[in-house]
Short mmCIF file of C-alpha atoms in Angstrom, two decimals:
data_model
loop_
_atom_site.label_atom_id
_atom_site.label_comp_id
_atom_site.label_asym_id
_atom_site.label_seq_id
_atom_site.Cartn_x
_atom_site.Cartn_y
_atom_site.Cartn_z
CA UNK T 5 114.48 100.12 77.82
CA UNK T 6 116.10 100.41 81.25
CA UNK T 7 115.37 104.12 81.42
CA UNK T 8 111.73 103.55 80.50
CA UNK T 9 111.40 100.94 83.24
CA UNK T 10 113.01 103.33 85.71
CA UNK T 11 110.57 106.09 84.74
CA UNK T 12 107.68 103.64 85.06
CA UNK T 13 108.85 102.64 88.54
CA UNK T 14 109.01 106.33 89.49
CA UNK T 15 105.56 106.98 88.08
CA UNK T 16 103.99 104.04 89.86
CA UNK T 17 105.51 104.90 93.23
CA UNK T 18 104.41 108.54 92.83
CA UNK T 19 100.91 107.40 91.96
CA UNK T 20 100.96 105.22 95.07
CA UNK T 21 102.02 108.14 97.26
CA UNK T 22 99.34 110.42 95.83
CA UNK T 23 96.68 107.73 96.25
CA UNK T 24 97.74 107.36 99.89
CA UNK T 25 97.29 111.09 100.40
CA UNK T 26 93.82 111.01 98.82
CA UNK T 27 92.92 108.01 101.01
CA UNK T 28 93.85 109.70 104.28
CA UNK T 29 92.23 112.96 103.18
CA UNK T 30 88.96 111.10 102.59
CA UNK T 31 89.24 109.46 106.02
CA UNK T 32 89.74 112.83 107.70
CA UNK T 33 86.35 114.11 106.56
CA UNK T 34 84.34 111.28 108.05
CA UNK T 35 85.85 109.19 110.83
CA UNK T 36 84.77 105.62 110.32
CA UNK T 37 85.64 102.10 111.20
CA UNK T 38 88.84 100.41 110.09
CA UNK T 39 86.80 98.06 107.93
CA UNK T 40 85.25 100.96 106.04
CA UNK T 41 88.70 102.49 105.55
CA UNK T 42 89.92 99.20 104.09
CA UNK T 43 87.26 99.53 101.38
CA UNK T 44 88.72 102.80 100.14
CA UNK T 45 89.43 102.75 96.41
CA UNK T 46 92.31 105.17 96.99
CA UNK T 47 93.90 102.76 99.46
CA UNK T 48 93.68 99.88 96.99
CA UNK T 49 95.03 102.02 94.17
CA UNK T 50 97.96 102.93 96.43
CA UNK T 51 98.66 99.30 97.29
CA UNK T 52 98.38 98.20 93.67
CA UNK T 53 100.59 101.03 92.37
CA UNK T 54 103.26 100.54 95.02
CA UNK T 55 103.23 96.75 94.51
CA UNK T 56 103.52 97.05 90.74
CA UNK T 57 106.18 99.72 91.21
CA UNK T 58 108.17 97.26 93.32
CA UNK T 59 107.99 94.62 90.59
CA UNK T 60 109.10 97.11 87.95
CA UNK T 61 111.91 98.25 90.28
CA UNK T 62 113.14 94.65 90.44
CA UNK T 63 113.32 94.64 86.63
CA UNK T 64 115.28 97.89 86.76
CA UNK T 65 117.77 96.39 89.19
CA UNK T 66 118.32 93.47 86.82
CA UNK T 67 119.35 95.90 84.09
CA UNK T 68 121.10 98.76 85.89
CA UNK T 69 123.64 99.24 88.62
CA UNK T 70 121.92 100.11 91.89
CA UNK T 71 124.35 103.00 92.39
CA UNK T 72 122.99 104.61 89.23
CA UNK T 73 119.35 103.53 89.42
CA UNK T 74 118.59 104.36 93.05
CA UNK T 75 119.57 108.05 92.91
CA UNK T 76 117.31 108.39 89.86
CA UNK T 77 114.36 107.62 92.14
CA UNK T 78 114.98 111.12 93.50
CA UNK T 79 112.74 112.20 90.64
CA UNK T 80 109.92 111.10 92.94
CA UNK T 81 110.85 113.99 95.23
CA UNK T 82 110.46 116.38 92.30
CA UNK T 83 107.19 114.89 91.06
CA UNK T 84 105.61 114.72 94.51
CA UNK T 85 106.62 118.33 95.21
CA UNK T 86 104.93 119.44 91.98
CA UNK T 87 101.82 117.41 92.80
CA UNK T 88 101.74 118.78 96.36
CA UNK T 89 101.86 122.31 94.99
CA UNK T 90 99.48 122.03 92.03
CA UNK T 91 97.04 119.32 93.16
CA UNK T 92 96.94 119.66 96.95
CA UNK T 93 97.62 123.43 96.89
CA UNK T 94 100.41 123.09 99.47
CA UNK T 95 102.79 126.00 99.91
CA UNK T 96 106.35 125.20 98.81
CA UNK T 97 108.99 127.67 99.97
CA UNK T 98 112.06 128.86 98.03
CA UNK T 99 114.44 126.59 99.88
CA UNK T 100 112.36 123.57 98.90
CA UNK T 101 112.32 124.68 95.23
CA UNK T 102 116.10 125.06 95.39
CA UNK T 103 116.30 121.49 96.66
CA UNK T 104 114.13 120.37 93.75
CA UNK T 105 116.46 122.13 91.31
CA UNK T 106 119.49 120.46 92.89
CA UNK T 107 117.83 117.04 92.68
CA UNK T 108 117.11 117.60 88.99
CA UNK T 109 120.72 118.67 88.43
CA UNK T 110 121.94 115.55 90.23
CA UNK T 111 119.69 113.25 88.23
CA UNK T 112 120.86 114.87 84.97
CA UNK T 113 124.47 114.47 86.06
CA UNK T 114 123.98 110.81 86.93
CA UNK T 115 121.99 110.09 83.77
CA UNK T 116 125.06 110.87 81.70
CA UNK T 117 126.74 107.90 83.41
CA UNK T 118 123.92 105.49 82.59
#
């Protein structure tokens, strides 16, 4: 159950980050007032996802040691890199991919402790 909550927290925070990116991308195309920006569905999805992610994270911390749980959030780095590459068509260089591989190796190593 703890691992599922941890994965849910990761997923929600990633969704929040992606929604933030979509929000600012939509603002770039048509400069508008702050009030109009506050009505962005992407912005509200980001706030909701990050807020819910925080609540799920609190549940994770009740069940797991922070020294084990927090490094597992590094999966966000992996997921966001994949989303940046495949959704936003951003170029990811070899050094970055090597970092992603090392993060995955670290998470796998730590997951054996959990």
